[in-house]
Coordinates of C-alpha atoms in Angstrom, one line a residue:
Chain W
X696 CA -0.5 0.3 0.1
X697 CA 1.1 3.4 -0.7
X698 CA 2.9 6.0 1.9
X699 CA 3.3 9.0 1.8
X700 CA 4.7 10.1 4.8
X701 CA 7.3 12.1 5.5
X702 CA 10.5 10.2 6.9
X703 CA 13.1 12.8 7.7
X704 CA 12.4 16.6 7.6
X705 CA 14.7 19.5 8.6
X706 CA 12.9 21.1 10.7
X707 CA 11.2 18.6 12.8
X708 CA 10.0 14.7 14.0
X709 CA 7.1 12.8 14.5
X710 CA 7.3 10.3 16.8
X711 CA 4.6 8.0 15.4
X712 CA 4.5 5.6 17.7
X713 CA 2.4 2.1 17.1
X714 CA 0.2 2.0 14.8
X715 CA -3.6 0.8 14.9
X716 CA -6.2 0.3 12.0
X717 CA -8.6 1.3 11.0
X718 CA -11.2 0.1 8.5
X719 CA -11.8 1.8 5.0
X720 CA -15.0 1.2 2.5
X721 CA -14.3 -2.3 4.0
X722 CA -10.1 -2.3 3.4
X723 CA -7.6 -2.2 6.3
X724 CA -5.4 1.0 6.5
X725 CA -3.1 1.9 8.6
X726 CA -2.9 4.6 11.3
X727 CA -0.4 6.7 14.0
X728 CA -2.8 7.3 17.2
X729 CA -1.7 10.9 16.6
X730 CA -3.3 10.7 13.0
X731 CA -7.1 11.7 12.3
X732 CA -9.0 10.2 10.4
X733 CA -8.3 12.1 7.3
X734 CA -5.3 11.9 7.6
X735 CA -5.1 8.2 7.7
X736 CA -6.3 7.7 4.7
X737 CA -4.7 10.7 2.6
X738 CA -0.6 9.0 3.9
X739 CA -2.3 5.8 2.5
X740 CA -3.4 7.1 -0.6
X741 CA -6.9 7.2 -0.3
X742 CA -7.4 11.0 -1.2
X743 CA -11.2 11.0 -1.9
X744 CA -13.8 10.9 0.8
X745 CA -17.5 11.8 -0.3
X746 CA -19.2 12.2 -3.7
X747 CA -20.8 15.4 -4.0
X748 CA -24.4 15.7 -3.7
X749 CA -26.4 16.7 -6.8
X750 CA -23.2 15.9 -9.4
X751 CA -21.8 12.8 -7.3
X752 CA -18.7 14.6 -8.1
X753 CA -15.3 12.9 -5.8
X754 CA -14.5 15.7 -2.8
X755 CA -11.3 15.4 -2.2
X756 CA -10.3 17.4 2.2
X757 CA -10.2 21.5 1.1
X758 CA -9.0 22.4 4.9
X759 CA -7.7 20.1 6.7
X760 CA -9.2 21.9 10.7
X761 CA -12.8 21.8 10.7
X762 CA -13.1 23.9 8.3
X763 CA -15.1 23.1 5.7
X764 CA -17.3 20.3 5.0
X765 CA -15.7 19.0 2.4
X766 CA -14.0 15.5 4.4
X767 CA -17.9 14.3 5.2
X768 CA -17.5 11.2 5.6
X769 CA -19.2 7.7 7.4
X770 CA -17.4 7.4 10.6
X771 CA -18.7 4.2 13.1
X772 CA -21.9 4.6 11.3
X773 CA -22.4 8.2 11.9
X774 CA -22.8 10.6 8.9
X775 CA -21.5 13.7 8.1
X776 CA -18.6 13.5 10.3
X777 CA -15.3 16.1 9.8
X778 CA -13.0 13.1 9.0
X779 CA -10.2 15.7 8.9
X780 CA -9.8 16.6 13.3
X781 CA -11.3 13.6 14.9
X782 CA -8.5 11.0 15.8
X783 CA -8.7 7.6 14.9
X784 CA -8.8 5.1 17.4
X785 CA -8.7 1.0 16.4
X786 CA -10.6 -0.8 15.1
X787 CA -12.7 2.2 13.7
X788 CA -14.6 2.2 10.4
X789 CA -14.7 5.0 7.8
X790 CA -16.6 4.5 5.0
X791 CA -17.1 7.2 2.0
X792 CA -19.8 9.1 2.1
X793 CA -21.8 9.4 -0.7
X794 CA -24.2 12.6 -1.6
X795 CA -25.9 14.1 1.4
X796 CA -25.4 11.9 4.9
X797 CA -28.5 9.3 5.5
X798 CA -29.4 9.8 9.8
X799 CA -27.1 6.9 12.0
X800 CA -29.1 3.4 11.8
X801 CA -26.9 3.0 14.8
X802 CA -27.8 5.9 18.1
X803 CA -25.0 7.9 18.8
X804 CA -24.5 7.2 22.9
X805 CA -24.9 10.8 23.2
X806 CA -25.9 11.6 26.8
X807 CA -27.4 14.9 28.6
X808 CA -25.9 18.3 27.9
X809 CA -24.1 18.8 30.9
X810 CA -23.8 22.1 33.0
X811 CA -21.3 24.3 32.6
X812 CA -20.6 27.4 34.9
X813 CA -17.8 29.2 32.7
X814 CA -16.7 32.5 34.3
X815 CA -14.3 33.0 31.0
X816 CA -15.4 31.2 28.1
X817 CA -12.8 31.0 25.3
X818 CA -13.6 29.0 22.0
X819 CA -10.5 28.4 20.2
X820 CA -7.3 27.2 21.4
X821 CA -5.4 28.7 18.2
X822 CA -2.5 32.1 19.1
X823 CA -5.6 34.5 19.9
X824 CA -7.0 31.6 22.1
X825 CA -4.7 30.4 24.5
X826 CA -3.3 34.2 25.1
X827 CA -6.9 34.7 26.0
X828 CA -7.6 31.8 28.0
X829 CA -3.0 32.7 29.9
X830 CA -4.1 36.7 30.4
X831 CA -7.6 36.1 32.2
X832 CA -6.1 33.2 34.3
X833 CA -3.4 35.5 35.2
X834 CA -5.6 38.1 36.2
X835 CA -7.2 36.5 38.2
X836 CA -10.4 34.7 35.9
X837 CA -11.1 30.4 36.1
X838 CA -11.2 29.9 32.1
X839 CA -12.5 27.1 29.8
X840 CA -11.2 26.3 27.0
X841 CA -12.2 24.9 24.2
X842 CA -11.3 23.7 21.2
X843 CA -12.4 22.0 17.9
X844 CA -9.1 20.4 17.0
X845 CA -7.4 17.1 18.5
X846 CA -4.5 19.2 20.2
X847 CA -4.6 23.2 21.4
X848 CA -2.3 25.7 19.3
X849 CA -4.9 27.0 16.2
X850 CA -2.4 26.7 12.9
X851 CA 1.3 27.5 14.8
X852 CA 1.6 23.6 15.3
X853 CA 1.9 23.8 11.5
X854 CA 4.1 27.1 11.2
X855 CA 7.9 25.9 11.1
X856 CA 9.3 29.0 10.1
X857 CA 10.1 32.1 12.6
X858 CA 8.1 34.5 13.3
X859 CA 8.4 37.9 11.8
X860 CA 7.4 41.5 14.6
X861 CA 9.1 42.5 17.6
X862 CA 11.8 41.1 19.3
X863 CA 10.1 41.3 23.2
X864 CA 6.9 39.1 21.1
X865 CA 8.9 35.9 19.2
X866 CA 9.5 37.1 17.3
X867 CA 12.8 34.9 15.5
X868 CA 11.0 32.1 17.2
X869 CA 9.4 29.4 14.8
X870 CA 5.6 29.1 15.3
X871 CA 5.6 25.5 16.7
X872 CA 7.7 26.5 19.2
X873 CA 5.9 29.9 20.4
X874 CA 2.5 27.2 20.1
X875 CA 4.9 24.5 22.2
X876 CA 5.3 27.2 25.1
X877 CA 1.8 28.1 24.7
X878 CA 0.1 25.0 25.3
X879 CA 2.9 24.1 28.2
X880 CA 2.2 27.1 30.0
X881 CA -2.1 26.8 29.5
X882 CA -2.0 23.5 30.8
X883 CA 0.7 24.4 34.0
X884 CA -2.4 26.8 34.6
X885 CA -4.6 25.0 37.4
X886 CA -7.1 27.8 37.1
X887 CA -7.2 27.6 33.0
X888 CA -9.7 24.1 32.0
X889 CA -9.9 23.1 28.7
X890 CA -12.1 20.5 26.7
X891 CA -10.0 19.3 23.5
X892 CA -12.3 17.9 20.7
X893 CA -15.0 20.2 21.3
X894 CA -17.1 22.0 19.0
X895 CA -19.1 25.1 20.1
X896 CA -22.3 25.1 17.9
X897 CA -24.9 27.2 19.5
X898 CA -25.4 30.9 21.2
X899 CA -28.3 30.8 23.5
X900 CA -28.8 33.6 24.8
X901 CA -25.5 34.0 26.4
X902 CA -25.0 30.2 27.4
X903 CA -22.7 28.4 25.1
X904 CA -23.2 25.0 23.6
X905 CA -20.1 22.1 22.5
X906 CA -19.6 18.9 21.6
X907 CA -17.5 16.2 21.2
X908 CA -18.8 12.6 19.3
X909 CA -19.6 11.3 23.0
X910 CA -20.8 14.2 24.7
X911 CA -22.3 18.1 25.0
X912 CA -22.0 20.6 27.4
X913 CA -24.3 23.1 27.7
X914 CA -21.5 26.1 29.3
X915 CA -23.3 29.2 31.6
X916 CA -19.9 31.7 30.8
X917 CA -20.6 35.1 32.2
X918 CA -17.5 36.5 29.8
X919 CA -17.2 34.8 26.2
X920 CA -14.1 35.4 23.8
X921 CA -14.6 33.7 20.5
X922 CA -10.7 33.6 18.8
X923 CA -12.4 31.1 16.2
X924 CA -10.0 31.9 13.8
X925 CA -10.5 31.4 9.7
X926 CA -11.2 29.4 6.8
X927 CA -9.4 28.8 3.9
X928 CA -11.0 30.9 0.2
X929 CA -12.2 29.1 -2.2
X930 CA -11.3 30.8 -5.8
X931 CA -14.0 30.1 -9.3
X932 CA -12.4 28.3 -12.0
X933 CA -13.0 24.9 -13.7
X934 CA -11.9 21.9 -12.6
X935 CA -12.1 23.5 -8.8
X936 CA -13.7 21.0 -7.3
X937 CA -11.2 18.0 -8.1
X938 CA -9.7 16.2 -4.9
X939 CA -6.4 17.2 -5.0
X940 CA -7.1 21.1 -5.2
X941 CA -7.0 22.9 -1.1
X942 CA -6.2 25.7 0.6
X943 CA -2.5 26.1 1.0
X944 CA -3.0 25.4 4.8
X945 CA -4.3 21.7 4.2
X946 CA -1.2 21.1 2.7
X947 CA 0.7 22.4 5.3
X948 CA -1.6 20.4 8.1
X949 CA -0.9 17.7 6.2
X950 CA 3.2 18.1 6.1
X951 CA 3.5 19.9 8.8
X952 CA 1.6 18.7 11.4
X953 CA 1.2 14.7 10.4
X954 CA 3.9 14.3 8.3
X955 CA 2.8 13.1 5.5
X956 CA 3.1 13.8 1.5
X957 CA 0.3 16.0 0.2
X958 CA 1.5 16.0 -3.4
X959 CA 5.0 14.9 -5.2
X960 CA 4.5 18.7 -7.7
X961 CA 3.0 21.5 -6.2
X962 CA 1.0 23.9 -8.5
X963 CA 1.2 27.2 -6.1
X964 CA -1.7 29.9 -6.4
X965 CA -1.5 33.3 -4.4
X966 CA 1.9 35.3 -4.2
X967 CA 0.8 36.4 -0.5
X968 CA 2.8 35.3 2.9
X969 CA 0.4 32.1 3.3
X970 CA 1.8 30.7 -0.7
X971 CA 5.0 31.9 -0.8
X972 CA 6.1 30.4 2.9
X973 CA 4.1 27.3 2.3
X974 CA 6.0 26.8 -1.2
X975 CA 8.8 27.2 1.0
X976 CA 6.9 24.9 3.1
X977 CA 6.8 22.0 0.1
X978 CA 10.3 22.5 -0.1
X979 CA 11.5 21.6 2.9
X980 CA 10.0 18.5 2.9
X981 CA 10.9 17.8 -0.7
X982 CA 8.2 18.3 -2.3
X983 CA 8.7 19.9 -5.7
X984 CA 7.3 23.3 -5.9
X985 CA 6.2 23.1 -10.4
X986 CA 5.6 27.3 -10.1
X987 CA 3.7 30.3 -7.8
X988 CA 1.3 32.4 -9.6
X989 CA -0.2 35.4 -9.3
X990 CA -3.3 37.1 -10.8
X991 CA -1.9 40.4 -8.9
X992 CA 1.3 41.9 -11.5
X993 CA 3.4 42.3 -7.2
X994 CA 4.7 39.7 -4.9
X995 CA 1.8 40.1 -2.0
X996 CA 3.8 39.1 0.8
X997 CA 7.1 39.7 1.8
X998 CA 9.7 40.3 -0.7
X999 CA 11.8 37.8 1.9
X1000 CA 9.4 35.0 1.2
X1001 CA 9.8 35.8 -2.4
X1002 CA 13.5 35.6 -2.5
X1003 CA 13.8 32.8 -0.2
X1004 CA 12.2 29.7 -2.7
X1005 CA 13.3 31.8 -6.2
X1006 CA 16.7 31.6 -4.6
X1007 CA 16.0 27.5 -5.5
X1008 CA 14.3 27.5 -8.8
X1009 CA 10.7 28.3 -8.0
X1010 CA 9.5 30.9 -10.9
X1011 CA 6.8 33.8 -9.3
X1012 CA 4.4 34.1 -12.1
X1013 CA 2.7 37.7 -11.6
X1014 CA -0.2 38.7 -13.6
X1015 CA -1.1 35.1 -14.2
X1016 CA -4.8 33.1 -12.5
X1017 CA -5.9 29.0 -12.9
X1018 CA -8.5 28.6 -15.4
X1019 CA -8.9 24.8 -14.9
X1020 CA -7.2 21.7 -12.8
X1021 CA -7.3 18.6 -14.7
X1022 CA -8.1 15.1 -14.2
X1023 CA -11.5 13.5 -13.6
X1024 CA -10.8 11.4 -10.5
X1025 CA -7.5 13.7 -8.7
X1026 CA -5.7 16.6 -10.4
X1027 CA -3.0 15.7 -13.4
X1028 CA -2.2 19.6 -14.1
X1029 CA -3.9 22.6 -14.5
X1030 CA -3.9 25.2 -16.9
X1031 CA -3.0 29.0 -15.9
X1032 CA -3.8 31.8 -18.3
X1033 CA -1.6 35.9 -17.9
X1034 CA -4.9 38.0 -16.9
X1035 CA -4.5 41.2 -17.9
X1036 CA -4.7 45.1 -16.1
X1037 CA -8.9 43.7 -15.5
X1038 CA -7.3 40.3 -14.1
X1039 CA -8.9 38.7 -17.7
X1040 CA -7.6 36.3 -19.3
X1041 CA -5.7 37.0 -22.0
X1042 CA -7.2 34.6 -25.3
X1043 CA -3.8 32.7 -25.8
X1044 CA -1.3 32.6 -23.4
X1045 CA -3.0 29.4 -21.5
X1046 CA 0.0 26.9 -20.8
X1047 CA -0.1 23.9 -19.6
X1048 CA 1.3 22.9 -16.1
X1049 CA 2.0 19.4 -14.9
X1050 CA 1.0 18.7 -11.4
X1051 CA -0.6 16.6 -8.8
X1052 CA -1.5 18.8 -6.7
X1053 CA -3.4 22.5 -6.4
X1054 CA -2.8 23.9 -3.3
X1055 CA -4.9 27.6 -3.0
X1056 CA -4.4 30.8 -0.9
X1057 CA -6.6 33.7 -2.3
X1058 CA -7.1 34.3 1.3
X1059 CA -9.3 33.8 4.7
X1060 CA -12.4 34.7 5.9
X1061 CA -12.5 35.1 8.9
X1062 CA -15.1 32.5 11.0
X1063 CA -17.5 35.0 12.8
X1064 CA -20.7 31.4 12.6
X1065 CA -20.9 32.2 16.7
X1066 CA -20.7 36.1 16.4
X1067 CA -24.0 36.2 13.9
X1068 CA -25.6 33.9 15.7
X1069 CA -25.1 35.8 19.0
X1070 CA -26.3 39.2 16.7
X1071 CA -23.5 41.2 17.7
X1072 CA -22.3 44.5 15.2
X1073 CA -20.4 42.7 12.3
X1074 CA -19.4 45.0 9.3
X1075 CA -18.0 43.3 5.5
X1076 CA -14.7 44.8 5.3
X1077 CA -12.5 42.9 2.8
X1078 CA -9.2 44.5 4.1
X1079 CA -9.8 42.2 6.6
X1080 CA -11.6 39.1 5.5
X1081 CA -15.4 39.7 4.8
X1082 CA -17.8 40.3 7.3
X1083 CA -16.5 40.5 11.2
X1084 CA -17.4 41.8 14.6
X1085 CA -17.1 45.8 15.5
X1086 CA -15.4 46.2 18.8
X1087 CA -13.6 49.0 21.0
X1088 CA -9.5 49.0 21.1
X1089 CA -10.7 46.5 23.8
X1090 CA -11.4 43.6 21.6
X1091 CA -15.3 43.9 23.3
X1092 CA -18.2 43.6 20.5
X1093 CA -21.6 45.0 20.5
X1094 CA -22.3 42.8 23.0
X1095 CA -20.3 43.6 26.2
X1096 CA -19.5 39.9 27.2
X1097 CA -18.8 38.7 24.3
X1098 CA -15.2 39.5 22.9
X1099 CA -13.5 38.7 19.5
X1100 CA -10.0 38.0 18.4
X1101 CA -7.4 37.0 16.3
X1102 CA -8.4 36.2 13.1
X1103 CA -11.6 35.3 13.9
X1104 CA -11.8 40.1 14.6
X1105 CA -10.1 40.4 10.8
X1106 CA -7.3 38.4 9.1
X1107 CA -3.8 39.7 10.5
X1108 CA -1.7 37.6 11.4
X1109 CA -0.4 35.5 13.7
X1110 CA 1.8 38.1 16.5
X1111 CA -0.5 40.5 16.1
X1112 CA -3.8 37.7 17.1
X1113 CA -2.2 37.2 20.4
X1114 CA -2.1 40.6 21.4
X1115 CA -6.0 40.8 20.2
X1116 CA -5.9 37.6 22.9
X1117 CA -3.5 39.4 25.0
X1118 CA -6.0 42.6 25.3
X1119 CA -9.2 40.7 25.0
X1120 CA -8.4 38.8 27.5
X1121 CA -7.2 40.9 30.9
X1122 CA -10.4 43.6 29.1
X1123 CA -13.2 40.2 30.9
X1124 CA -11.1 39.4 33.2
X1125 CA -11.0 43.0 34.0
X1126 CA -14.9 42.8 33.7
X1127 CA -15.0 40.6 36.5
X1128 CA -13.2 42.5 38.8
X1129 CA -9.8 40.5 38.6
X1130 CA -7.1 42.7 39.0
X1131 CA -4.0 40.5 39.2
X1132 CA -2.3 42.2 36.3
X1133 CA -2.1 46.0 36.0
X1134 CA -3.8 48.4 33.9
X1135 CA -0.8 49.1 32.6
X1136 CA 0.2 45.8 30.9
X1137 CA -3.1 45.5 28.5
X1138 CA -2.7 49.5 27.1
X1139 CA 1.2 49.1 26.3
X1140 CA 0.1 45.4 24.7
X1141 CA -2.6 47.4 22.5
X1142 CA 0.6 50.3 21.5
X1143 CA 2.9 47.7 20.7
X1144 CA 0.7 45.9 18.4
X1145 CA -0.3 49.7 17.0
X1146 CA 3.2 49.7 16.0
X1147 CA 3.4 46.3 13.9
X1148 CA 0.2 47.7 11.9
X1149 CA 2.9 51.5 11.2
X1150 CA 4.0 50.5 8.6
X1151 CA 2.9 49.5 4.3
X1152 CA 1.5 46.1 5.3
X1153 CA -0.5 47.5 8.3
X1154 CA -1.5 50.5 6.6
X1155 CA -4.6 47.8 4.5
X1156 CA -5.0 46.4 8.1
X1157 CA -5.4 49.7 9.2
X1158 CA -8.2 50.3 6.7
X1159 CA -9.4 48.0 7.9
X1160 CA -9.8 49.0 11.4
X1161 CA -11.2 52.0 10.8
X1162 CA -14.2 50.1 9.8
X1163 CA -15.1 48.4 12.0
X1164 CA -13.3 50.2 15.3
X1165 CA -15.6 52.0 17.7
X1166 CA -14.0 55.0 19.2
X1167 CA -15.4 55.4 22.6
Chain T
X914 CA 10.9 42.9 -14.3
X915 CA 11.4 44.2 -10.6
X916 CA 11.7 41.4 -7.4
X917 CA 9.0 42.3 -6.7
X918 CA 7.6 40.5 -9.3
X919 CA 9.7 37.5 -9.1
X920 CA 10.6 37.6 -5.8
X921 CA 14.6 38.1 -7.1
X922 CA 16.1 40.6 -5.3
X923 CA 18.2 42.9 -7.9
X924 CA 22.3 42.7 -7.2
X925 CA 22.1 46.0 -9.0
X926 CA 20.0 47.4 -6.4
X927 CA 21.6 46.3 -3.6
X928 CA 25.0 48.2 -4.8
X929 CA 22.9 51.5 -5.7
X930 CA 21.3 51.5 -2.7
X931 CA 24.1 50.8 -0.1
X932 CA 24.0 47.1 0.8
X933 CA 26.8 46.2 0.2
X934 CA 30.2 45.9 1.1
X935 CA 33.4 47.4 -0.2
X936 CA 35.2 46.0 -2.0
X937 CA 38.0 47.0 1.0
X938 CA 35.3 46.5 3.7
X939 CA 35.1 42.6 2.5
X940 CA 38.9 41.8 2.7
X941 CA 39.3 43.5 6.1
X942 CA 37.1 40.1 7.3
X943 CA 34.1 39.2 7.7
X944 CA 30.8 41.1 7.5
X945 CA 27.1 41.2 7.0
X946 CA 25.1 41.2 3.9
X947 CA 21.0 42.0 4.6
X948 CA 18.9 41.7 1.6
X949 CA 15.6 43.5 3.5
X950 CA 14.5 46.1 1.8
X951 CA 11.3 46.2 2.6
X952 CA 9.4 48.4 5.2
X953 CA 8.1 44.6 6.8
X954 CA 7.4 44.7 11.0
X955 CA 10.7 42.9 12.7
X956 CA 13.5 43.5 14.2
X957 CA 15.7 40.8 15.9
X958 CA 19.1 41.6 13.5
X959 CA 19.0 45.1 15.3
X960 CA 19.0 42.3 19.0
X961 CA 21.2 40.4 18.6
X962 CA 23.6 42.2 17.4
X963 CA 25.9 43.0 20.0
X964 CA 28.2 45.5 18.0
X965 CA 25.3 48.2 17.3
X966 CA 25.8 47.7 13.9
X967 CA 22.3 46.9 12.4
X968 CA 20.3 49.9 13.4
X969 CA 16.5 50.2 12.2
X970 CA 14.7 53.3 11.7
X971 CA 11.2 51.5 14.5
X972 CA 9.8 48.3 13.4
X973 CA 8.5 48.5 9.9
X974 CA 12.2 50.6 9.6
X975 CA 14.7 49.0 6.6
X976 CA 18.0 47.2 7.9
X977 CA 21.0 49.0 7.6
X978 CA 24.8 47.2 8.4
X979 CA 27.4 50.3 9.5
X980 CA 29.9 48.2 8.0
X981 CA 32.7 49.2 9.7
X982 CA 31.6 48.1 13.3
X983 CA 29.6 44.7 11.6
X984 CA 31.9 42.6 12.6
X985 CA 30.4 38.8 11.1
X986 CA 30.1 37.1 13.8
X987 CA 26.4 35.6 12.6
X988 CA 24.5 36.3 15.7
X989 CA 22.0 38.1 14.0
X990 CA 22.0 35.0 10.9
X991 CA 20.7 33.4 13.1
X992 CA 17.3 35.2 14.5
X993 CA 16.3 36.4 10.8
X994 CA 13.1 34.8 10.0
X995 CA 13.1 36.0 6.3
X996 CA 16.2 34.6 5.9
X997 CA 18.0 37.4 4.6
X998 CA 21.5 37.7 5.9
X999 CA 24.7 36.0 4.6
X1000 CA 28.4 37.2 5.5
X1001 CA 30.4 37.2 3.1
X1002 CA 34.8 37.3 3.4
X1003 CA 37.4 38.5 1.1
X1004 CA 39.9 38.2 3.8
X1005 CA 41.9 34.8 3.7
X1006 CA 42.5 32.9 0.8
X1007 CA 40.1 31.5 -0.8
X1008 CA 36.8 34.3 -1.4
X1009 CA 33.7 32.9 0.9
X1010 CA 29.8 33.8 1.8
X1011 CA 28.0 32.0 4.3
X1012 CA 24.2 31.1 3.9
X1013 CA 21.4 29.9 6.1
X1014 CA 20.5 26.5 4.9
X1015 CA 16.8 24.7 6.2
X1016 CA 16.1 21.6 3.8
X1017 CA 18.4 18.2 3.6
X1018 CA 20.7 16.3 3.4
X1019 CA 22.8 19.5 5.2
X1020 CA 26.2 19.4 3.4
X1021 CA 29.4 18.3 5.3
X1022 CA 33.1 20.0 6.2
X1023 CA 35.0 20.0 2.8
X1024 CA 32.6 18.2 0.5
X1025 CA 31.3 20.0 -3.5
X1026 CA 28.3 21.4 -3.8
X1027 CA 26.5 23.1 -6.2
X1028 CA 26.5 27.7 -5.5
X1029 CA 23.2 29.0 -6.8
X1030 CA 22.2 32.8 -7.1
X1031 CA 19.6 34.9 -6.1
X1032 CA 17.8 33.2 -8.7
X1033 CA 18.0 29.5 -8.0
X1034 CA 20.3 29.2 -11.4
X1035 CA 23.7 27.4 -10.8
X1036 CA 26.2 30.0 -10.6
X1037 CA 30.0 27.0 -10.2
X1038 CA 30.7 24.8 -7.9
X1039 CA 32.0 25.4 -4.3
X1040 CA 34.2 23.5 -1.1
X1041 CA 32.3 23.7 2.0
X1042 CA 34.3 25.4 4.3
X1043 CA 32.0 24.2 8.2
X1044 CA 28.8 23.6 9.0
X1045 CA 26.7 25.3 11.9
X1046 CA 23.3 22.3 12.8
X1047 CA 20.4 24.9 13.8
X1048 CA 20.6 24.6 17.7
X1049 CA 18.1 23.6 20.1
X1050 CA 16.4 27.3 20.0
X1051 CA 15.6 25.6 16.3
X1052 CA 17.2 28.3 14.4
X1053 CA 18.8 27.7 10.7
X1054 CA 21.7 25.7 10.3
X1055 CA 24.7 27.7 8.6
X1056 CA 26.7 26.8 6.1
X1057 CA 30.2 28.3 5.0
X1058 CA 31.3 28.2 1.5
X1059 CA 34.9 29.1 -0.3
X1060 CA 35.6 29.2 -4.3
X1061 CA 37.6 30.4 -6.2
X1062 CA 35.4 33.4 -8.4
X1063 CA 35.8 37.1 -5.5
X1064 CA 33.2 37.5 -7.5
X1065 CA 31.4 34.9 -6.2
X1066 CA 31.1 36.6 -3.0
X1067 CA 28.3 39.1 -4.1
X1068 CA 25.9 36.9 -5.3
X1069 CA 26.3 33.1 -4.2
X1070 CA 22.4 33.5 -2.0
X1071 CA 22.0 29.3 -1.5
X1072 CA 23.4 25.8 -2.4
X1073 CA 22.2 23.1 -3.3
X1074 CA 24.2 19.7 -2.2
X1075 CA 25.2 16.8 -5.1

């Protein structure tokens, strides 16, 4: 059987442990305990998880972080299971889901709903959520932290590159190292209770319902911080639903979290920081990058990231877009073309690029579902990735008990997400009367955040913030 | 095409804007070259320098090396997130360059590697003087390569093993 697991890597090492077995459409597939179902299948060469509801097109993964519905399968009889975030268990039965999920033949062993009186509820265990939880707890609050992934850290756990930003705040340190430090601190903080693998899905008059595969819990928090991150955006082109077309972040999850090769030859679409960084990381994992294409006339990300891949021989093609993914069950090639000043493809410039993977890095959309349910004031702000919550300088939304931080409050990057999380966490604690951390600490963090945004790369963010930051 | 379209930094731009040390300075000893010409919010190189040789105005400023103060100690190379710092040295019998390297396999001391330019094109071969493997803080490995043509000092920015 095919095995796409990476053995050696210049930055990472994986301790995989003893393999277990899952059954995939009646066939035994080896899997390692840390792996999720989708990852284990992918490692064994299974890249189609379902067929679409209307046209029965093959469906592969897209986001690999539990944000979309692309990897939904039947697991132990339960349809619509997001296999990218569900860890494997020996003997698990996984089936391709054909079309819409049928109601389970077996009833889920879901007992009643437990109740929890959380003081500060932080939803999302990425950079913003971890910092929010830590600082709220440091100030004196009791914190409950929910995270829907198998492990804490959000997207930091796949950031193998060294962070930019201020030396005061973690710059020069790899994201994976920052994640490890934050997660250790959370584990060492008794005032933080973690619900791992729990998806918060419902807002009920201030109460938040969350569940994993086994149980549901209704939280009655006094303050809520939504740090749910963002989801990768799809691009419109022919056959964009073909397995092998997925987010650049999904490729990063595969190779950097689970040590699985996303493909052998990748076309990267988008030369923002994510596209450039992931291209570099693909090469570090020994994968060929066919080219990086970008619709804009200039590279959108940092020039240093572009230079890093250019000096390894990767061709960056600005003013180019993808027209079509070629293949029947899986990507075999991409058709790209040059675009004019209005981003329209120029006839006659089409080019076929042989590749087995097309990675999209076309931006992210804030995950605002809970904020929408809670009916806080939102504003569509293109500069921040889409609909985001209006808030004051301390990340408080129009609901005084509800905060948003990190990419969920506007797509930026991990350093700023951590600072926003800290500001929101401290504010939630101050609101409840906890003063273990002086207000000056919070104010200084806000000043440092403004400094980071003061350059040309922060200009767009600042324009966006003008639309959503409410002055008091 | 400009470097903002291709990612390939223009050597002429670097030279004309004072990012590259003079030949005279390179003959005196190793010196850092920072190819970071865009205002981005990042400053670890400034703090890493013990000789006050890197200056920047605000966190979004562009780092400038005071070539007279720089000793080529490599502290800044280790922390630069952009892997945009290199050491050029023409003080020894053979000219050499130190590049950050984050791929496998790592080259070995005394081995022959292909020298690559800013565009990834081969510039010839060089001999590995030393390899500083990434330390526990998980910083980048640094590879020093030497070669015959001193003009390559300004051009070699990457290597290919094998």
